[in-house]
Amino acid sequence: MVNWKSWIWPGLAAVACLTALAMWFRADIIEADLRKRALLALEPHQGWVQLSVRGRDLKLTGLAPDEPSRAKALEIVQALYGVRVVDNASGLLPLESPYRLLAEKTEHGVTLSGFVPNEATRKQVIADLTAMLPGIALLDQMKLARGAPDHLTELADFGLAAFSWFSTGVVEISDTVVKVSGQALNPEDHEAVLSALAAPLPAGGTLGGVEITPASVTEGYGWSAEIDAQGINLAGYAPSPEVRQQMVDAAMSVRSGVKVVDGMRFAAGVPVGVDWLAASSEAMSVLSHLAEGRASIRGNVLDLSGQAATSDDFRKVQQILDDGFSSGLVLGTADIGIVAVSPFEWSASRSDAGLVLDGFVSGEATRARLAEIAGLKFGALTIEDRQKTANGAPKEFETAVLAALQALSRLDDDAEVRVTGRKVIVRGDVLNPAALQAVEQAMAEDLPQGYEADTQLAVRQVPADVLDAASCQRRLDQLTGANSVLFDTAQANIQPHSHGFLDHIAFVASQCGNIRLEIAGHTDSDGAEDANLDLSERRAASVIEFLVEAGVEADRLSAIGYGEARPVADNGTSTGKTANRRIEFRVLK
């Protein structure tokens, strides 16, 4: 009989050993497959996960950037085929607030420190910086932490771009605020980085501050300003943003509404002993008197060229140069002329407030002469002289202006005359038809050849309300208190200067109804008494003749001469004699 036990037990033991050995080898294959599939599933977005596998059981470790990432990693591995149990032993990165990322560029390279939320962000920041600064030495001291703002990489790229224009610098990101500081490589790079930082930041970002140290210019430190009809162009160097803005403000104050183009750049290196802001202001004070021109500073030397707007401006430029400079500048060259004004225009207007003389004349003598003649025509009327001297007056311009001024003297308030080039415009109301005819005739006959007149005139109607005797006398006294009748020396001929004054006398007389008026002539004591009496009578008669022509009834007027018998001032002085040579208008009762 065969003893089967003697041979079956050894066989079973062998089978058991072989089965255990096969299962051991199969477990390695299962674990390797699970690890591979889990890592592939986690890799796109959950690279922070560290994974261990035992059989079909998985254990997750590592530090997640946030709780949703931690939960997502668990969800991904639990969904894998063949996984039995998942132990989520992962944690969270430390939370940073404020969330800071710092980059510092030195002569040795760039150091990155602070925090990033994950390895992908770290790689992207390093890759972008390397692309901006190829070959730069880079030290990565960044750590992982939670709390990163959205668009951290874009914010970092915005700030790090400044390193392209810096020799040294710092970019600091705190949450969504970007601060940039550094030393510009040169003036051009300074402007380039300012332009780049003026661009909009990535969504949610703000620029917390910019501090740029200008590059130093050791030779040729200069500045210039050019002015013309289009505006002012600034170029050259400014040592700081504050000084640059003040230089622009000074240029804008040269003329109201002037367009200023700022082409300046930042640079250190202001010459020793020169106040750069004061120097540019002194140069600008000269430009303010130029129609076109250029002021340039190189080192401490100021060069000037251009055309003064008027002779007055030319004199003011000369005065500035004569006074010298307090900013440390010295004058190099000054080539200043006077621009020819076109169109060359002059005007005068009268109102109850006074007479205004405005526009251009050819010289100081002409200006003074016109102001003096205006005083003869308008008496004590307040004269505001705004006339400026300039080049460019057409031939016989002064003659045309004198004719226009005479025309204005015969107009009432709210009237104006204007001479533009060779055209004379007269606008306003005359006080009687004879004055209208005289003004129109003068504009047709007295203007220089080549000039044309445009008269816009009307006759002012006498008010219907009649003045009583007292009011009539008061109005006449007001007129004679402000002006007087001028005659040729020792003659009875009325000077044209007084025609306008007598037009106003006639206008008041016409408002006095049938009231009779005495026209009394007076002289000074020069000459024989009989001759003075005769002269005073003839002068009174000349005035009556003028008033009658102006529309006053002749039978209401009587002339009388008192000669030198009734002085009102001392004939021993020239002023007294002038006062004594007069015509008086008296209401007869």
Short mmCIF file of N, CA, C and O in Angstrom, two decimals, residues 149-210:
data_model
loop_
_atom_site.label_atom_id
_atom_site.label_comp_id
_atom_site.label_asym_id
_atom_site.label_seq_id
_atom_site.Cartn_x
_atom_site.Cartn_y
_atom_site.Cartn_z
N PRO A 149 -1.55 86.72 -4.97
CA PRO A 149 -2.60 87.43 -5.70
C PRO A 149 -2.78 86.82 -7.09
O PRO A 149 -1.90 86.12 -7.61
N ASP A 150 -3.92 87.09 -7.67
CA ASP A 150 -4.14 86.68 -9.06
C ASP A 150 -3.13 87.40 -9.96
O ASP A 150 -2.70 88.52 -9.66
N HIS A 151 -2.75 86.78 -11.02
CA HIS A 151 -1.85 87.38 -12.02
C HIS A 151 -0.49 87.74 -11.43
O HIS A 151 0.13 88.72 -11.84
N LEU A 152 0.00 86.92 -10.48
CA LEU A 152 1.30 87.22 -9.88
C LEU A 152 2.41 87.22 -10.93
O LEU A 152 3.30 88.09 -10.91
N THR A 153 2.38 86.26 -11.83
CA THR A 153 3.42 86.19 -12.85
C THR A 153 3.41 87.43 -13.73
O THR A 153 4.46 88.01 -14.05
N GLU A 154 2.22 87.89 -14.12
CA GLU A 154 2.12 89.09 -14.97
C GLU A 154 2.60 90.33 -14.22
O GLU A 154 3.27 91.19 -14.80
N LEU A 155 2.26 90.42 -12.93
CA LEU A 155 2.75 91.55 -12.13
C LEU A 155 4.27 91.53 -12.04
O LEU A 155 4.93 92.57 -12.13
N ALA A 156 4.83 90.32 -11.85
CA ALA A 156 6.28 90.21 -11.77
C ALA A 156 6.93 90.62 -13.09
O ALA A 156 7.92 91.35 -13.11
N ASP A 157 6.36 90.16 -14.20
CA ASP A 157 6.92 90.52 -15.52
C ASP A 157 6.87 92.02 -15.75
O ASP A 157 7.80 92.62 -16.31
N PHE A 158 5.77 92.67 -15.31
CA PHE A 158 5.64 94.12 -15.48
C PHE A 158 6.78 94.85 -14.77
O PHE A 158 7.40 95.75 -15.32
N GLY A 159 7.02 94.46 -13.52
CA GLY A 159 8.06 95.14 -12.76
C GLY A 159 9.46 94.77 -13.21
O GLY A 159 10.34 95.62 -13.35
N LEU A 160 9.69 93.47 -13.47
CA LEU A 160 11.04 93.00 -13.83
C LEU A 160 11.51 93.57 -15.16
O LEU A 160 12.72 93.64 -15.41
N ALA A 161 10.58 93.98 -16.03
CA ALA A 161 10.97 94.57 -17.32
C ALA A 161 11.85 95.80 -17.13
O ALA A 161 12.67 96.13 -17.99
N ALA A 162 11.70 96.49 -15.97
CA ALA A 162 12.50 97.68 -15.72
C ALA A 162 13.99 97.36 -15.63
O ALA A 162 14.84 98.23 -15.89
N PHE A 163 14.33 96.13 -15.26
CA PHE A 163 15.74 95.77 -15.12
C PHE A 163 16.52 95.90 -16.43
O PHE A 163 17.74 96.05 -16.42
N SER A 164 15.80 95.86 -17.56
CA SER A 164 16.47 96.00 -18.85
C SER A 164 17.11 97.38 -18.99
O SER A 164 18.05 97.56 -19.77
N TRP A 165 16.59 98.39 -18.23
CA TRP A 165 17.08 99.77 -18.35
C TRP A 165 17.83 100.23 -17.10
O TRP A 165 18.21 101.38 -17.00
N PHE A 166 18.02 99.31 -16.14
CA PHE A 166 18.69 99.64 -14.89
C PHE A 166 20.06 98.98 -14.83
O PHE A 166 20.24 97.83 -15.27
N SER A 167 21.02 99.68 -14.23
CA SER A 167 22.28 99.02 -13.89
C SER A 167 22.10 98.26 -12.57
O SER A 167 22.60 97.14 -12.41
N THR A 168 21.41 98.84 -11.64
CA THR A 168 21.02 98.19 -10.40
C THR A 168 19.59 98.61 -10.08
O THR A 168 19.13 99.69 -10.51
N GLY A 169 18.89 97.78 -9.34
CA GLY A 169 17.52 98.15 -9.01
C GLY A 169 16.81 97.10 -8.19
O GLY A 169 17.33 96.00 -7.96
N VAL A 170 15.63 97.46 -7.74
CA VAL A 170 14.80 96.58 -6.92
C VAL A 170 13.36 96.65 -7.42
O VAL A 170 12.85 97.74 -7.69
N VAL A 171 12.76 95.47 -7.53
CA VAL A 171 11.33 95.38 -7.83
C VAL A 171 10.68 94.63 -6.68
O VAL A 171 11.08 93.51 -6.35
N GLU A 172 9.69 95.26 -6.08
CA GLU A 172 9.01 94.65 -4.94
C GLU A 172 7.52 94.58 -5.23
O GLU A 172 6.90 95.57 -5.60
N ILE A 173 6.97 93.36 -5.05
CA ILE A 173 5.52 93.16 -5.19
C ILE A 173 4.98 92.79 -3.83
O ILE A 173 5.44 91.83 -3.20
N SER A 174 4.02 93.57 -3.37
CA SER A 174 3.36 93.29 -2.10
C SER A 174 1.87 93.18 -2.39
O SER A 174 1.22 94.19 -2.70
N ASP A 175 1.36 91.94 -2.34
CA ASP A 175 0.00 91.66 -2.81
C ASP A 175 -0.12 92.12 -4.27
O ASP A 175 0.55 91.55 -5.13
N THR A 176 -0.90 93.15 -4.56
CA THR A 176 -1.05 93.59 -5.96
C THR A 176 -0.36 94.92 -6.25
O THR A 176 -0.56 95.52 -7.30
N VAL A 177 0.46 95.39 -5.29
CA VAL A 177 1.15 96.68 -5.44
C VAL A 177 2.58 96.43 -5.90
O VAL A 177 3.33 95.68 -5.28
N VAL A 178 2.95 97.09 -6.99
CA VAL A 178 4.29 96.95 -7.56
C VAL A 178 5.08 98.23 -7.31
O VAL A 178 4.63 99.33 -7.66
N LYS A 179 6.27 98.10 -6.71
CA LYS A 179 7.16 99.24 -6.51
C LYS A 179 8.46 98.97 -7.28
O LYS A 179 8.98 97.85 -7.25
N VAL A 180 8.96 100.03 -7.93
CA VAL A 180 10.16 99.90 -8.76
C VAL A 180 11.13 101.01 -8.39
O VAL A 180 10.75 102.18 -8.28
N SER A 181 12.38 100.66 -8.20
CA SER A 181 13.43 101.65 -7.98
C SER A 181 14.70 101.16 -8.65
O SER A 181 14.89 99.96 -8.85
N GLY A 182 15.56 102.12 -9.02
CA GLY A 182 16.79 101.69 -9.66
C GLY A 182 17.61 102.84 -10.20
O GLY A 182 17.20 104.00 -10.18
N GLN A 183 18.78 102.50 -10.70
CA GLN A 183 19.72 103.43 -11.32
C GLN A 183 19.64 103.26 -12.83
O GLN A 183 19.91 102.19 -13.37
N ALA A 184 19.20 104.33 -13.53
CA ALA A 184 19.10 104.26 -14.98
C ALA A 184 20.48 104.11 -15.60
O ALA A 184 21.46 104.68 -15.13
N LEU A 185 20.55 103.33 -16.70
CA LEU A 185 21.82 103.15 -17.39
C LEU A 185 22.27 104.42 -18.08
O LEU A 185 23.47 104.74 -18.11
N ASN A 186 21.31 105.18 -18.64
CA ASN A 186 21.61 106.43 -19.34
C ASN A 186 20.32 107.23 -19.44
O ASN A 186 19.23 106.72 -19.12
N PRO A 187 20.37 108.50 -19.88
CA PRO A 187 19.14 109.31 -19.95
C PRO A 187 18.06 108.71 -20.85
O PRO A 187 16.88 108.83 -20.54
N GLU A 188 18.48 108.07 -21.95
CA GLU A 188 17.49 107.49 -22.85
C GLU A 188 16.76 106.33 -22.17
O GLU A 188 15.53 106.19 -22.30
N ASP A 189 17.52 105.48 -21.45
CA ASP A 189 16.89 104.36 -20.74
C ASP A 189 15.98 104.86 -19.62
O ASP A 189 14.96 104.23 -19.30
N HIS A 190 16.33 105.99 -19.02
CA HIS A 190 15.48 106.59 -17.98
C HIS A 190 14.10 106.89 -18.56
O HIS A 190 13.07 106.56 -17.97
N GLU A 191 14.09 107.52 -19.75
CA GLU A 191 12.81 107.83 -20.39
C GLU A 191 12.08 106.57 -20.80
O GLU A 191 10.85 106.48 -20.70
N ALA A 192 12.83 105.56 -21.25
CA ALA A 192 12.21 104.31 -21.70
C ALA A 192 11.51 103.60 -20.54
O ALA A 192 10.38 103.10 -20.70
N VAL A 193 12.15 103.55 -19.38
CA VAL A 193 11.53 102.86 -18.25
C VAL A 193 10.31 103.63 -17.74
O VAL A 193 9.30 103.04 -17.35
N LEU A 194 10.39 104.96 -17.77
CA LEU A 194 9.21 105.74 -17.38
C LEU A 194 8.05 105.48 -18.31
O LEU A 194 6.89 105.36 -17.87
N SER A 195 8.33 105.38 -19.60
CA SER A 195 7.28 105.10 -20.57
C SER A 195 6.68 103.72 -20.34
O SER A 195 5.46 103.53 -20.39
N ALA A 196 7.56 102.73 -20.06
CA ALA A 196 7.06 101.37 -19.83
C ALA A 196 6.20 101.30 -18.58
O ALA A 196 5.15 100.64 -18.56
N LEU A 197 6.63 101.98 -17.52
CA LEU A 197 5.87 101.94 -16.27
C LEU A 197 4.60 102.76 -16.32
O LEU A 197 3.75 102.64 -15.44
N ALA A 198 4.46 103.60 -17.36
CA ALA A 198 3.22 104.37 -17.52
C ALA A 198 2.13 103.54 -18.16
O ALA A 198 0.97 103.96 -18.19
N ALA A 199 2.48 102.36 -18.68
CA ALA A 199 1.48 101.49 -19.30
C ALA A 199 0.55 100.89 -18.23
O ALA A 199 0.93 100.81 -17.06
N PRO A 200 -0.65 100.48 -18.63
CA PRO A 200 -1.57 99.88 -17.65
C PRO A 200 -1.00 98.59 -17.06
O PRO A 200 -0.37 97.79 -17.77
N LEU A 201 -1.18 98.39 -15.77
CA LEU A 201 -0.73 97.17 -15.11
C LEU A 201 -1.71 96.03 -15.39
O LEU A 201 -2.86 96.26 -15.78
N PRO A 202 -1.27 94.79 -15.17
CA PRO A 202 -2.21 93.67 -15.28
C PRO A 202 -3.41 93.87 -14.36
O PRO A 202 -3.33 94.63 -13.39
N ALA A 203 -4.49 93.20 -14.69
CA ALA A 203 -5.75 93.40 -13.96
C ALA A 203 -5.55 93.30 -12.46
O ALA A 203 -4.96 92.34 -11.95
N GLY A 204 -6.01 94.33 -11.76
CA GLY A 204 -5.94 94.35 -10.31
C GLY A 204 -4.66 94.91 -9.75
O GLY A 204 -4.55 95.13 -8.55
N GLY A 205 -3.66 95.17 -10.59
CA GLY A 205 -2.39 95.68 -10.09
C GLY A 205 -2.36 97.19 -10.02
O GLY A 205 -3.03 97.89 -10.78
N THR A 206 -1.55 97.70 -9.08
CA THR A 206 -1.35 99.14 -8.97
C THR A 206 0.14 99.42 -8.81
O THR A 206 0.89 98.60 -8.28
N LEU A 207 0.55 100.60 -9.28
CA LEU A 207 1.94 101.01 -9.17
C LEU A 207 2.11 101.80 -7.88
O LEU A 207 1.58 102.90 -7.74
N GLY A 208 2.84 101.22 -6.94
CA GLY A 208 2.95 101.84 -5.63
C GLY A 208 3.99 102.93 -5.54
O GLY A 208 3.94 103.77 -4.65
N GLY A 209 4.92 102.97 -6.44
CA GLY A 209 5.95 104.00 -6.40
C GLY A 209 7.04 103.71 -7.41
O GLY A 209 7.33 102.55 -7.73
N VAL A 210 7.64 104.78 -7.91
CA VAL A 210 8.75 104.67 -8.85
C VAL A 210 9.84 105.64 -8.40
O VAL A 210 9.59 106.84 -8.27
#
